[in-house]
Coordinates of C-alpha atoms and ligand atoms in Angstrom, one line a residue:
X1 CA -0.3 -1.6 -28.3
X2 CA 1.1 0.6 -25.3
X3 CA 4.5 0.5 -24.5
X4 CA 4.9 1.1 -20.9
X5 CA 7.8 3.7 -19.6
X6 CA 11.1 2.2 -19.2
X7 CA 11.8 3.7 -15.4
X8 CA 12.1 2.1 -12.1
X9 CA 9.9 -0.2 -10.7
X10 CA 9.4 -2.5 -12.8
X11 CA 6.3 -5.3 -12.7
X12 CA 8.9 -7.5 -13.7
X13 CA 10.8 -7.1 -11.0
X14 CA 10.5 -9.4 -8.3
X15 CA 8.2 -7.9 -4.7
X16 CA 11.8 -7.8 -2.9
X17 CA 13.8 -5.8 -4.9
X18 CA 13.7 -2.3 -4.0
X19 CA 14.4 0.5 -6.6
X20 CA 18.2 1.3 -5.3
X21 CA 17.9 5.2 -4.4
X22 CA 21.7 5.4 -5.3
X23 CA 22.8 3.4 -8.1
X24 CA 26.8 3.8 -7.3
X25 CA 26.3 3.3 -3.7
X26 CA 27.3 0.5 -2.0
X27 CA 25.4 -1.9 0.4
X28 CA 27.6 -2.6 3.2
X29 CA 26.8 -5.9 4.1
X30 CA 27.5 -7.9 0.3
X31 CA 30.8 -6.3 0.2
X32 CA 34.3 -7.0 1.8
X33 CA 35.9 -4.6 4.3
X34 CA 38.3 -2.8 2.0
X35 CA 35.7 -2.1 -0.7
X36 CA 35.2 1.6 -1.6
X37 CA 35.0 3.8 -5.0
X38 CA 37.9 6.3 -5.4
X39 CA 37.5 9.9 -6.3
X40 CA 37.2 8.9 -9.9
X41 CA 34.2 6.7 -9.1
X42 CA 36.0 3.6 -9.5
X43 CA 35.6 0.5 -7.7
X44 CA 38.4 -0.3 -5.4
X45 CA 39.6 -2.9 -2.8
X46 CA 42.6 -3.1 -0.4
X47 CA 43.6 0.2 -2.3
X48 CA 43.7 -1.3 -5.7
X49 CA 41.0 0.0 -8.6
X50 CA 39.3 -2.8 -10.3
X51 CA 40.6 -1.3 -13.9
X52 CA 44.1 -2.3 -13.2
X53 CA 42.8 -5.4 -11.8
X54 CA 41.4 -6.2 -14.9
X55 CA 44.8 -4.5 -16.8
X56 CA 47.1 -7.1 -15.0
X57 CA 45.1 -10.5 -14.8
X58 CA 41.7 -10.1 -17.0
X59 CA 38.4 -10.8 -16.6
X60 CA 36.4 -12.5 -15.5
X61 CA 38.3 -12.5 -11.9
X62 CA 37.6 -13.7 -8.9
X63 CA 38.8 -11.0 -6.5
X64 CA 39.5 -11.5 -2.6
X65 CA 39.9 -9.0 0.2
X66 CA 42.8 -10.5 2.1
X67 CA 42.5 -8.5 5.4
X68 CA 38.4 -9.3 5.3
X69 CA 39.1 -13.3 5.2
X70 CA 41.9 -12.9 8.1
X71 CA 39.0 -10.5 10.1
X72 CA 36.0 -12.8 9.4
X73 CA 38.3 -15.7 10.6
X74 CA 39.7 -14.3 13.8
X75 CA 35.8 -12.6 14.2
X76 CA 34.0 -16.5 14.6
X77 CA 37.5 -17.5 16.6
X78 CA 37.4 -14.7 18.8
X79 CA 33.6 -14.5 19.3
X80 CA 32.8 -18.0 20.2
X81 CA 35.8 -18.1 22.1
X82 CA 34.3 -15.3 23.9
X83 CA 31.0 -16.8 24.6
X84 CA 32.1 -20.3 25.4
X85 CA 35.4 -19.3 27.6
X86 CA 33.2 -20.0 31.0
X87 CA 31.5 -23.6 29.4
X88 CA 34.5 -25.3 28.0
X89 CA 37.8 -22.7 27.5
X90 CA 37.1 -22.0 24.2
X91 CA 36.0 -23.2 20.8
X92 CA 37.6 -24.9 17.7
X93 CA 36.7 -23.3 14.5
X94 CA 37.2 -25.6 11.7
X95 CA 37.1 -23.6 8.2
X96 CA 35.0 -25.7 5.4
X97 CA 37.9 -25.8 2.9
X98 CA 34.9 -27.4 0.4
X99 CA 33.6 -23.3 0.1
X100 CA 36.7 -21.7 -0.9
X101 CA 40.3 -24.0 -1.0
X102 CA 43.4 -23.0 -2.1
X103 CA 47.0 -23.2 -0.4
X104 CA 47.3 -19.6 0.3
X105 CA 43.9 -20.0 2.0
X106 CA 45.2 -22.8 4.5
X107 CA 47.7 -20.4 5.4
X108 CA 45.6 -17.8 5.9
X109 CA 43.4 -20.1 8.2
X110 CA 46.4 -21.3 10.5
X111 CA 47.9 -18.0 10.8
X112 CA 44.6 -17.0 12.5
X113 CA 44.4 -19.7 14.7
X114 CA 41.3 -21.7 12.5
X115 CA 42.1 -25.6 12.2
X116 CA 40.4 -26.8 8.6
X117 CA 37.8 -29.5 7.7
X118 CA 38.4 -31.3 4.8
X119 CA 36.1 -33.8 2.6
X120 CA 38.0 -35.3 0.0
X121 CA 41.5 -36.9 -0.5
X122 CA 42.2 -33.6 -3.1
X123 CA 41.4 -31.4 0.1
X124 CA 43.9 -33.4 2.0
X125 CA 46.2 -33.1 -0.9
X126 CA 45.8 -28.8 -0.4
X127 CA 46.5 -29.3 3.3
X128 CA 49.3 -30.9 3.1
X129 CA 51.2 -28.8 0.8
X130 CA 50.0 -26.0 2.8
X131 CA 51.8 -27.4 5.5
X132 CA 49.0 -27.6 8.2
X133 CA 49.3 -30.0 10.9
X134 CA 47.5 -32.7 10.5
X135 CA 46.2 -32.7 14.1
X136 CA 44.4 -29.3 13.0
X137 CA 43.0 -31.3 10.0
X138 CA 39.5 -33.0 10.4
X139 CA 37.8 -35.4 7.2
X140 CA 34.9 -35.3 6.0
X141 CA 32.6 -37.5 3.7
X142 CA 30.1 -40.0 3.4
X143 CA 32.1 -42.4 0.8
X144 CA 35.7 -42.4 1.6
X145 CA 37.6 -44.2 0.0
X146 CA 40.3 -46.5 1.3
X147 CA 42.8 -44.3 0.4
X148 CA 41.8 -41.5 1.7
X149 CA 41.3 -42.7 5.0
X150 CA 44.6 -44.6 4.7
X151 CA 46.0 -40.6 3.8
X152 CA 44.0 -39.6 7.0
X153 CA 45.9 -41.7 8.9
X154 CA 49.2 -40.9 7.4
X155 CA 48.8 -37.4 8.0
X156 CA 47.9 -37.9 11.8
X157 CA 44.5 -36.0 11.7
X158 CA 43.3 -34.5 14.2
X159 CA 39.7 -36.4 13.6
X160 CA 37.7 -38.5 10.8
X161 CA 34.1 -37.6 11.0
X162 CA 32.3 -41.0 10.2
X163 CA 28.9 -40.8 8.8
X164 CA 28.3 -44.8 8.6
X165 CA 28.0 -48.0 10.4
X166 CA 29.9 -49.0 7.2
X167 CA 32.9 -46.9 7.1
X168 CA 32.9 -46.9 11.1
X169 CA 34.2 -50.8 10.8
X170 CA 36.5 -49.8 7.5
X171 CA 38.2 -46.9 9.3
X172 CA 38.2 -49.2 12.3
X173 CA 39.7 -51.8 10.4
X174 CA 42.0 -50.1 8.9
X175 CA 43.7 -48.1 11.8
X176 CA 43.3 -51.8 13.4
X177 CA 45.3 -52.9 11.1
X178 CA 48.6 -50.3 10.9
X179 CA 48.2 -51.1 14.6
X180 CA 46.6 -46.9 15.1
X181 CA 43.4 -45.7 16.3
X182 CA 41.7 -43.4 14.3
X183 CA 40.4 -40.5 16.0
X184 CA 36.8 -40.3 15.2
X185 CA 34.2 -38.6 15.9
X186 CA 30.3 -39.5 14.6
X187 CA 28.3 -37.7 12.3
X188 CA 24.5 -37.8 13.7
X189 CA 21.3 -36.3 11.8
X190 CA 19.4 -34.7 14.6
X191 CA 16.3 -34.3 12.4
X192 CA 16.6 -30.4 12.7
X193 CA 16.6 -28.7 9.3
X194 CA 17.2 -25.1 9.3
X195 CA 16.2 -23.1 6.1
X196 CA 17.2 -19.7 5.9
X197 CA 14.6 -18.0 8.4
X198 CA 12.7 -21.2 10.3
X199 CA 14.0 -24.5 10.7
X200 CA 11.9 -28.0 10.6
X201 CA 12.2 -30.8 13.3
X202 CA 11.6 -34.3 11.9
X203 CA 12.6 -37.8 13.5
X204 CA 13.7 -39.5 10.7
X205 CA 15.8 -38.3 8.4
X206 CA 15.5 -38.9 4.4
X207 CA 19.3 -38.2 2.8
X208 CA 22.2 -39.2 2.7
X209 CA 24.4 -38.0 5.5
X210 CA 25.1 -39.2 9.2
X211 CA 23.7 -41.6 11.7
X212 CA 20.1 -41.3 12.6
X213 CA 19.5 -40.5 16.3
X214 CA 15.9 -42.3 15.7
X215 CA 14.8 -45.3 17.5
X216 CA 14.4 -48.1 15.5
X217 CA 16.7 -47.5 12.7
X218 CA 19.0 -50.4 12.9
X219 CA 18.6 -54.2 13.3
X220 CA 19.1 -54.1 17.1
X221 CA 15.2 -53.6 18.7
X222 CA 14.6 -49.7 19.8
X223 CA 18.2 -49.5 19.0
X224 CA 19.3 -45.7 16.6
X225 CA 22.3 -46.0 14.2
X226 CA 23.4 -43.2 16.2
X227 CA 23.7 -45.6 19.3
X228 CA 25.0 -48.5 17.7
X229 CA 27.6 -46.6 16.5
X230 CA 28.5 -45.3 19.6
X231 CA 28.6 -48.2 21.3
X232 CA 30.4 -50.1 18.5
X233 CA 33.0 -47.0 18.3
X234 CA 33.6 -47.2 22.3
X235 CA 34.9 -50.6 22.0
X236 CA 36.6 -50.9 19.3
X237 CA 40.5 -51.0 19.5
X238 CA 41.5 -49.3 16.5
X239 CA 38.7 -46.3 17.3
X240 CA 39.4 -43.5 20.0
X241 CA 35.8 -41.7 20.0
X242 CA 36.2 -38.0 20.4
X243 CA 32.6 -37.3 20.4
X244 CA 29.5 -36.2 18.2
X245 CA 28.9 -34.1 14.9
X246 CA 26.0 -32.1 13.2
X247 CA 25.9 -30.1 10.6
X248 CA 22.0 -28.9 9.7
X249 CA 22.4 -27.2 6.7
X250 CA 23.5 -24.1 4.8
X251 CA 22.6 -20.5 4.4
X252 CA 20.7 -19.9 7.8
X253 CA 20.5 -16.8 9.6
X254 CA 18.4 -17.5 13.0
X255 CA 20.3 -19.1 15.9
X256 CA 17.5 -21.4 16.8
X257 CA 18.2 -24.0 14.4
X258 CA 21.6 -24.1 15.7
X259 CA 20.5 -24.4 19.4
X260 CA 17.9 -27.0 19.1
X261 CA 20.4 -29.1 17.5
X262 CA 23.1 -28.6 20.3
X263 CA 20.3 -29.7 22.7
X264 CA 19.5 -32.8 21.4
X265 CA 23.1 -33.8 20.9
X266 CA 24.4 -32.7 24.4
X267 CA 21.1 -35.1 26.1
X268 CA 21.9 -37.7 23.5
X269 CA 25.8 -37.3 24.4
X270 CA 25.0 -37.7 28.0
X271 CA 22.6 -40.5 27.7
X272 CA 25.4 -42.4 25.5
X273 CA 28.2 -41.5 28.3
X274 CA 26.0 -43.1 31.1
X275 CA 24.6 -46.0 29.5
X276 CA 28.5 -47.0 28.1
X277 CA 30.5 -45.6 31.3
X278 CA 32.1 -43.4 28.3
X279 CA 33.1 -39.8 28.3
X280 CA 33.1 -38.2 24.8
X281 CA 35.2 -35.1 25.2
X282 CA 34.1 -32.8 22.3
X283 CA 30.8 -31.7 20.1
X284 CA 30.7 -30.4 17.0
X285 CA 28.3 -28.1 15.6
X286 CA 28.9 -27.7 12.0
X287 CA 28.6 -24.5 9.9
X288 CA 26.3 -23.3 8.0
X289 CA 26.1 -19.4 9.4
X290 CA 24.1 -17.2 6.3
X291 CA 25.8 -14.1 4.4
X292 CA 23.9 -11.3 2.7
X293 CA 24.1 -11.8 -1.4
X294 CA 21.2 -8.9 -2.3
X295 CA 20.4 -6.3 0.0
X296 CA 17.1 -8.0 1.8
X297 CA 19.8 -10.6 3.5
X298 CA 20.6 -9.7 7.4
X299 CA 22.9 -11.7 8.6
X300 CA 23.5 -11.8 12.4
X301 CA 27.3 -11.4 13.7
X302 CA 29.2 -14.1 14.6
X303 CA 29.0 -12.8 18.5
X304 CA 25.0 -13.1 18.3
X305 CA 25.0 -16.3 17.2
X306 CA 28.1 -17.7 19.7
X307 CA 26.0 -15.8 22.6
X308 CA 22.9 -17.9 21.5
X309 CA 24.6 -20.9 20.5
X310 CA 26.5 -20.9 24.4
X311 CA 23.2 -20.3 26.4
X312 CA 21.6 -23.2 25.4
X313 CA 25.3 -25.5 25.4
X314 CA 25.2 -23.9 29.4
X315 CA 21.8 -24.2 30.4
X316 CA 21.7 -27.7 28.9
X317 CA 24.8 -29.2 30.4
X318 CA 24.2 -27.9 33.8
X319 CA 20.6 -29.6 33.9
X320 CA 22.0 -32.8 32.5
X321 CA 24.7 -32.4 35.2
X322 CA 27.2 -33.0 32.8
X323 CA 30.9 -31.3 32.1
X324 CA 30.8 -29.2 28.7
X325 CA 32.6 -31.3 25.9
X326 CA 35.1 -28.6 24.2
X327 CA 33.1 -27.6 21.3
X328 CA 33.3 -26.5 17.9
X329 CA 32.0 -25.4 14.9
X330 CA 32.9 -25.6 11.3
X331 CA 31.9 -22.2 9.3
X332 CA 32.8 -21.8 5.4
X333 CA 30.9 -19.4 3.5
X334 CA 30.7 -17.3 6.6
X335 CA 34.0 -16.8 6.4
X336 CA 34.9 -16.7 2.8
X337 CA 31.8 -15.6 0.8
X338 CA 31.6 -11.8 1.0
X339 CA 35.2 -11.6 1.1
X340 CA 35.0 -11.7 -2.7
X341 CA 33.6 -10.3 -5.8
X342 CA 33.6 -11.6 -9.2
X343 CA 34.7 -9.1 -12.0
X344 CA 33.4 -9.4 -15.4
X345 CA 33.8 -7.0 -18.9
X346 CA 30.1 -6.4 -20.3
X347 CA 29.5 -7.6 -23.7
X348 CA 26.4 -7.8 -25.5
X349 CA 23.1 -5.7 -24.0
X350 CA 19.8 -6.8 -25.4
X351 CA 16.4 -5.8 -24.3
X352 CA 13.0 -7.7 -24.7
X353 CA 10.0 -6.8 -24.2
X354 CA 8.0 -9.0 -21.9
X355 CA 3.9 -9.8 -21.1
X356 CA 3.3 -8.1 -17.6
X357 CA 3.5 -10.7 -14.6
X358 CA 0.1 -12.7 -14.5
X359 CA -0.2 -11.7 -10.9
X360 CA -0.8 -7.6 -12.2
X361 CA -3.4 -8.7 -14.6
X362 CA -4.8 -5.2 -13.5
X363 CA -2.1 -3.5 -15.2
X364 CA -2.7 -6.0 -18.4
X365 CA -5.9 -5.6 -18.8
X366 CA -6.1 -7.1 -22.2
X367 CA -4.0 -3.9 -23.4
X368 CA -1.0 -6.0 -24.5
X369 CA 1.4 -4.0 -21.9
X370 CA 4.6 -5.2 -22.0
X371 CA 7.9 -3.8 -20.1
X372 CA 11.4 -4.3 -21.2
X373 CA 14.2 -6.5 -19.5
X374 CA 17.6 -6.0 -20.4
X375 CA 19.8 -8.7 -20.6
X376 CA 23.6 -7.8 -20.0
X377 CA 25.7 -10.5 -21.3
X378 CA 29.1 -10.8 -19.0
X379 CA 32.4 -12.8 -20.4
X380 CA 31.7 -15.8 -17.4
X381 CA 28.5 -17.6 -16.1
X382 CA 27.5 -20.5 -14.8
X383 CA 31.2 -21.9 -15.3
X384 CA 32.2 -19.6 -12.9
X385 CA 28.8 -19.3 -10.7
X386 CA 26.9 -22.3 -10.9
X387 CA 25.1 -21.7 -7.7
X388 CA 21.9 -19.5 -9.9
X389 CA 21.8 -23.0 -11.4
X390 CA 21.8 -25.6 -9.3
X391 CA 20.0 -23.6 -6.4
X392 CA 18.4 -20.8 -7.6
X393 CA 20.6 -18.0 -5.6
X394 CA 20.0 -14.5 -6.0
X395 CA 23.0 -12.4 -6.3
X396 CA 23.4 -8.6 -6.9
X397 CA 25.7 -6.6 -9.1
X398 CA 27.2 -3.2 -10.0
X399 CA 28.3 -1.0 -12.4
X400 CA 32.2 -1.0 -11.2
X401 CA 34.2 1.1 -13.7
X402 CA 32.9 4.1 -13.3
X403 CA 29.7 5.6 -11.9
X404 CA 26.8 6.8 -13.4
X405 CA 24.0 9.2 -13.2
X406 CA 21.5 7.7 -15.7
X407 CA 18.1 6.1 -14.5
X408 CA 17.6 2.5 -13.2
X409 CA 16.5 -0.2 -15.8
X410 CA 15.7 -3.7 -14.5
X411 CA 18.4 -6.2 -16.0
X412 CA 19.4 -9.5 -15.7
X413 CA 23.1 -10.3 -16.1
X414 CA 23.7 -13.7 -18.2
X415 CA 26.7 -15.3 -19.2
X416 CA 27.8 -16.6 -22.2
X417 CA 27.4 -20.2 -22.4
X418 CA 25.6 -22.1 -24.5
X419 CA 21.8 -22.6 -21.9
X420 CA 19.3 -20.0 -21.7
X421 CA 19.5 -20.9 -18.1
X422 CA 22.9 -19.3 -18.0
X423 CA 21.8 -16.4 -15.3
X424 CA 23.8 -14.4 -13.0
X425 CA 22.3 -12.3 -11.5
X426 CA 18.3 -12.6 -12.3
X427 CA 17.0 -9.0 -11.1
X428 CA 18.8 -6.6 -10.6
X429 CA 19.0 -2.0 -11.3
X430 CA 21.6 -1.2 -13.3
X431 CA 22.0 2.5 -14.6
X432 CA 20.6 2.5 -18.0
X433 CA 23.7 3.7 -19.9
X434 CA 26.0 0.1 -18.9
X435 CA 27.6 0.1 -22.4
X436 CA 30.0 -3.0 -23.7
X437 CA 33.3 -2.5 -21.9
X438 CA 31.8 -1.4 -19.2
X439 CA 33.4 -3.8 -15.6
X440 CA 30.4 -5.3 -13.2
X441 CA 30.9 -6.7 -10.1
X442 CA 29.1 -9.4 -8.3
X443 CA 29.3 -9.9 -4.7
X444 CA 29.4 -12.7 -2.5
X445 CA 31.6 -14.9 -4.8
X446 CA 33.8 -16.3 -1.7
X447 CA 32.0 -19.5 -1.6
X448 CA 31.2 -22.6 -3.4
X449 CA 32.0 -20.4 -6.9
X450 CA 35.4 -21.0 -8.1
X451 CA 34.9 -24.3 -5.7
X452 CA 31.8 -25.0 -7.9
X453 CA 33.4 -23.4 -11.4
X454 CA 33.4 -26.2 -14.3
X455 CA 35.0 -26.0 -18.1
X456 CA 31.6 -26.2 -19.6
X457 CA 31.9 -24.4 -23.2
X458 CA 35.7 -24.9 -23.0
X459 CA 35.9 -21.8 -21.0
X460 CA 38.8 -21.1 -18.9
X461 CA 38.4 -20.7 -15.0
X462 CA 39.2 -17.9 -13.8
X463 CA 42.3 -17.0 -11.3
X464 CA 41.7 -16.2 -8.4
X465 CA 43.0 -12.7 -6.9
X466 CA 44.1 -11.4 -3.3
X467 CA 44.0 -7.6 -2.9
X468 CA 45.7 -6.3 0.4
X469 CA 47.4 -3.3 1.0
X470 CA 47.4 -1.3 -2.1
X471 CA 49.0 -4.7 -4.3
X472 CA 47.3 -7.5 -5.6
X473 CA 48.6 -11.3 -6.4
X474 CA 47.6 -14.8 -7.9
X475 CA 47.0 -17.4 -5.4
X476 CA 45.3 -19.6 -8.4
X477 CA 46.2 -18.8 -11.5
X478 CA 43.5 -18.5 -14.6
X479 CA 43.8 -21.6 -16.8
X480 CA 44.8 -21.1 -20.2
X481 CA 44.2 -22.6 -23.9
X482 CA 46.6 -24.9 -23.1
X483 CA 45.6 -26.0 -19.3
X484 CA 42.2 -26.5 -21.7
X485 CA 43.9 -29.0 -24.2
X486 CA 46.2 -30.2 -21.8
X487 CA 44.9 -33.5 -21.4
X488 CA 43.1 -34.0 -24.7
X489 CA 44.9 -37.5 -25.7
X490 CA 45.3 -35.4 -29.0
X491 CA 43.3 -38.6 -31.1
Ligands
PLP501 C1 29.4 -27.6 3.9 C2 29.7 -28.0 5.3 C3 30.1 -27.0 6.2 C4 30.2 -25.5 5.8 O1 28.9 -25.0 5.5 P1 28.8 -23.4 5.3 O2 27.4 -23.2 4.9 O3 29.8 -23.0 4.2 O4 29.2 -22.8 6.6 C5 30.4 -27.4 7.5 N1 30.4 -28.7 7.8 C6 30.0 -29.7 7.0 C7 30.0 -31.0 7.5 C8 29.6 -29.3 5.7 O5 29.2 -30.3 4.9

């Protein structure tokens, strides 16, 4: 048996990931602003080195660039405000507080001059002791509860997307009934479905959110959901209808998607305001704008995207002969996602020895060739990242302690819980000498981790970590044993 060499390029290795010329250097685009290595090769950001980060709170860490979230805020403010000035004086950028929520955030958000989109009554629960006004506050959700909307109401939100014929009557009824109208506007499925680099158009749509624009999709002949909700929602005296909503999806980087979708919701909007002698003053076009997590990601700039997105909101409102409704849009990970790394301690390295790839049978040959993978065991996982899991995300990592001169080995950075499925980071070069003790960080934490992070294996979530000028600070805490037993009836 021949044991191939263990150097770069490995068949293992998946056809996009390049062989990193530079091992210690950075790729721009998966890191926050602040992020450099010092003269001592150490990782640092805002001016603090991740080894006193991990002296003062531990790993594993979630660690946020505090100046980065402020510019990526104020960049989609000040872009689409930009770009839309001439069309409708501006844009309202809602941040998704389901990505990344925490009071500090909400401040953060406000201070900017971002409203925030919520989707649970716990959400509400963050804005509120934030301090937000609720008219800067929109809901989210395709089940709210009673309560919630009765906390919607109480807080004076600024609007209650509506996804349902259903909840339309029960937040109807309900405002109705403290003798309020609900400001609503209505979520519609536009039957656009953007994925990363193309998008699908379909007429009917098969899950679970919004009203379908398609014909025939209620009880009423020819009749969309989408219609009968408007015209329901027009007449109804505990509803004041502030317009439409769409939100196509997650992730993408082409503006296409984004403008198809604004099409058919401005003709559909101006169809609905001439048939019901309506006007419906705003449109909202959701989030979903893609970051970079390994180095084949490019995602386009805010201003690109706002240029795109207000070309086709122009163009489309002056043939329909229509005024602009004041738009907006609702970006999360966007915003949040490469402000943040993850810190973790290496543990455990182990390296296997695995068949070639059946696709370089060539290279197999019947000769029993195998290559090595190294797995580097972190002190987190899927508690902390579940998105490898549940979506098959790709991430990258570094050697962040120090920096290092030995070769490339293909590894694959695991966690420690208890599911061989427990993957970081599935592919990645890392210098060959990463020892036990040795600090990684992963990139493009921001979003949906610590939103996503679970207990599983009894581990503790991590805190959560702002970095800016040169000092660092809690805004969540790490649990501890005792937030672990805490409510463990004891028998
Ligand atoms: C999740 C979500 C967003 C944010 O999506 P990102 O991909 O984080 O930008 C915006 N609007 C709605 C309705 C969502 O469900």
């Amino acid at each position: 048996m021949s044991v191939a060499s263990n150097t770069a390029a490995s068949p293992l290795a998946p056809e996009w990931l390049q062989v990193p010329a530079d091992l210690n250097a950075l790729h721009e685009p998966l890191w926050a602003g602040s992020v450099v290595r010092n003269d001592a090769g150490v990782l640092t950001v805002g001016g603090v080195d991740v080894q006193e980060l991990r002296a003062q709170f531990g790993t594993p860490l979630f660690v946020m660039d505090e100046s980065d979230f402020r510019a990526r805020a104020r960049a989609f403010k000040d872009s689409f405000d930009a770009a839309f000035a001439d069309i409708c004086g501006g844009v309202d950028v809602y941040y998704a507080g389901k990505s990344f929520l925490c009071t500090a955030v909400v401040k953060w958000v406000e201070e900017e001059g971002l409203r925030l989109d919520t989707a649970s009554g716990g959400e509400l629960a963050v804005a509120a002791r934030a301090g937000i006004p609720g008219e800067r506050v929109a809901l989210h959700g395709n089940n709210k509860s009673d309560a919630e909307i009765n906390r919607a109401l109480d807080m004076k939100l600024g609007r209650i997307v509506v996804d349902s014929l259903a909840e339309l009557e029960r937040v109807g009824a309900i405002a109705e009934g403290r003798g309020e109208r609900a400001k609503v506007m209505l979520r519609l499925t536009p039957g656009v479905h953007a994925h990363t680099h193309e998008f699908i158009a379909t007429a009917h749509e098969d899950q679970k959110f919004g009203l379908s624009m398609a014909a025939d999709t209620t009880d009423v002949a020819g009749v969309s959901a989408a219609e009968e909700a408007v015209a329901a929602a027009s007449v109804h005296s505990g509803i004041e209808l502030l317009g439409l909503h769409c939100h196509i999806g997650s992730q993408i980087f082409e503006p296409d998607g984004f403008a198809l979708a604004a099409e058919k919701l401005l003709r559909f909007l101006a169809a609905m305001q001439d048939k019901y002698s309506i006007t419906m003053p705003e449109l909202d076009l959701g989030g979903g704008y893609g970051i970079a997590y390994t180095p084949v990601d490019t995602p386009r700039p805010a201003a690109e995207i706002a240029t795109a997105m207000a070309a086709v909101v122009r163009s489309t409102c002056a043939e329909l002969g229509i005024a602009a409704p004041r738009i907006s849009i609702e970006p999360g990970r966007a915003i949040v996602g490469s402000t943040t790394f993850t810190l973790y301690e290496v543990g455990t390295l182990k390296t296997v020895r695995v068949d070639a790839p059946a696709a370089s049978g060539d290279r197999d040959g019947g000769n029993n060739v195998t290559y090595p993978r190294r797995y580097v065991s972190v002190d987190g996982g899927m508690s902390d990242n579940a998105r490898p899991v549940l979506y098959d995300a790709d991430y990258s990592a570094i050697l962040a302690s120090r920096t290092s001169a030995a070769a490339p080995q293909l590894s694959r950075v695991v966690g420690k819980h208890c599911e061989s499925g427990d993957i970081v980071v599935r592919d990645v070069y890392l210098p060959e000498d990463v020892a036990a003790g040795d600090l990684l960080a992963v990139p493009g934490t921001g979003a949906y981790c610590w939103a996503l992070s679970s207990n599983y294996n009894y581990l503790a979530r991590p805190g959560v970590v702002a970095v800016r000028d040169g000092s660092a600070r809690l805004i969540v805490r790490g649990e501890t044993e005792e937030d672990l037993l805490n409510r463990d009836m004891g028998a």
